mmCIF file of C-alpha atoms in Angstrom:
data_model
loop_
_atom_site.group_PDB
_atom_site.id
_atom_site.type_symbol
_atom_site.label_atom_id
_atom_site.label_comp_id
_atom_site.label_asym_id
_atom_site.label_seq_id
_atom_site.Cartn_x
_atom_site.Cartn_y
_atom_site.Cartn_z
ATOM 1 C CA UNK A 1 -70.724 153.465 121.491
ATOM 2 C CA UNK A 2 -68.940 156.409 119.706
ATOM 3 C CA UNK A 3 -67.119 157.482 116.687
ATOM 4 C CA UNK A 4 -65.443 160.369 115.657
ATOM 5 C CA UNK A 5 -66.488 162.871 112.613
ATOM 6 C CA UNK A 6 -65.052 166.394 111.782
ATOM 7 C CA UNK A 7 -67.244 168.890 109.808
ATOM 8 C CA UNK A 8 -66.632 170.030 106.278
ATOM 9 C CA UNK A 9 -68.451 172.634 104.660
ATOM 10 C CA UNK A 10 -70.958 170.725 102.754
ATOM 11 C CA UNK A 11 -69.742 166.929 104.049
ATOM 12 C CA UNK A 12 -69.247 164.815 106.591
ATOM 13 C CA UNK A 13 -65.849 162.595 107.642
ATOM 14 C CA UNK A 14 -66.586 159.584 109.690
ATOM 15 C CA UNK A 15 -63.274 158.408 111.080
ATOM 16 C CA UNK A 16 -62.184 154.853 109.346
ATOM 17 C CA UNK A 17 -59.614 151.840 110.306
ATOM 18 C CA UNK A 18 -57.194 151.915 107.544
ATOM 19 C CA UNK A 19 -57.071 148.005 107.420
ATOM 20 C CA UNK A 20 -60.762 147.479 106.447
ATOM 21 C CA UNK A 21 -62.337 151.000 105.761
ATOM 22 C CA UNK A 22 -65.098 150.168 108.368
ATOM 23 C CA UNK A 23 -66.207 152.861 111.173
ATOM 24 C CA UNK A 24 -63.759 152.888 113.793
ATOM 25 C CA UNK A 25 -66.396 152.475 117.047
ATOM 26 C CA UNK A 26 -65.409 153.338 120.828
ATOM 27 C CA UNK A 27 -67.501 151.440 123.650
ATOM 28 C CA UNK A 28 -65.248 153.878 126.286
ATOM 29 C CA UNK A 29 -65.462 157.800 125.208
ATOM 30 C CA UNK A 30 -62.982 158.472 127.132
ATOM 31 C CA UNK A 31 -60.639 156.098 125.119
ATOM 32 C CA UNK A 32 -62.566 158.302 121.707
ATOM 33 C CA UNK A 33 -61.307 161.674 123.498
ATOM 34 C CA UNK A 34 -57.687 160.861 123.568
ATOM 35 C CA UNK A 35 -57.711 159.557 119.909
ATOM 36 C CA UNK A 36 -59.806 163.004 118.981
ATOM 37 C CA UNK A 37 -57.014 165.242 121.364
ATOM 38 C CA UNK A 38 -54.453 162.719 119.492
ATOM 39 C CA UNK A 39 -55.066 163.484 116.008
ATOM 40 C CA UNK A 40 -56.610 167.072 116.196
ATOM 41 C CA UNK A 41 -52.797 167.984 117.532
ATOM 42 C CA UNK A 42 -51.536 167.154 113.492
ATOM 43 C CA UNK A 43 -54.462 168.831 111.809
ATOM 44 C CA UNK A 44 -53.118 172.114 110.661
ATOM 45 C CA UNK A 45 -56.384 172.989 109.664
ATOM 46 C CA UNK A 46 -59.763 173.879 111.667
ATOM 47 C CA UNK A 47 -61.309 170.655 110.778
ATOM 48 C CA UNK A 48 -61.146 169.256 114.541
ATOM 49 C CA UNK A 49 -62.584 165.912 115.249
ATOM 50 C CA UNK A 50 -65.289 165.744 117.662
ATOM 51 C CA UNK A 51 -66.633 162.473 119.599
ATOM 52 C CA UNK A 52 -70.420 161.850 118.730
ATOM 53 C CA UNK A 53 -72.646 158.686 119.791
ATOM 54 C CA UNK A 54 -72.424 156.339 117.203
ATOM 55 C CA UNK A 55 -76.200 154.121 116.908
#
């Protein structure tokens, strides 16, 4: 399983489903990749996400 965080100075952003504010989890990674690729393309800031196991 796999989620996706980006990497701020001093915190941590877990990626959330805006319906329910729960973790959004992967089973596939590839399927976590695209949304990562996805969404990094409308960050205008260095704050990429990155696919991580999720346990």
């Amino acid at each position: 399983m796999y989620t996706l965080v980006r990497n701020h100075s001093l915190r941590t952003d877990i990626l959330k489903d805006p319906m329910d504010q729960t973790v959004k989890i992967f089973d596939d990674y590839q399927e976590a990749k695209q949304l990562a690729a996805k969404l990094n393309t409308y960050t205008k800031d260095n704050l990429l996400w990155k696919v991580t196991s999720y346990c």
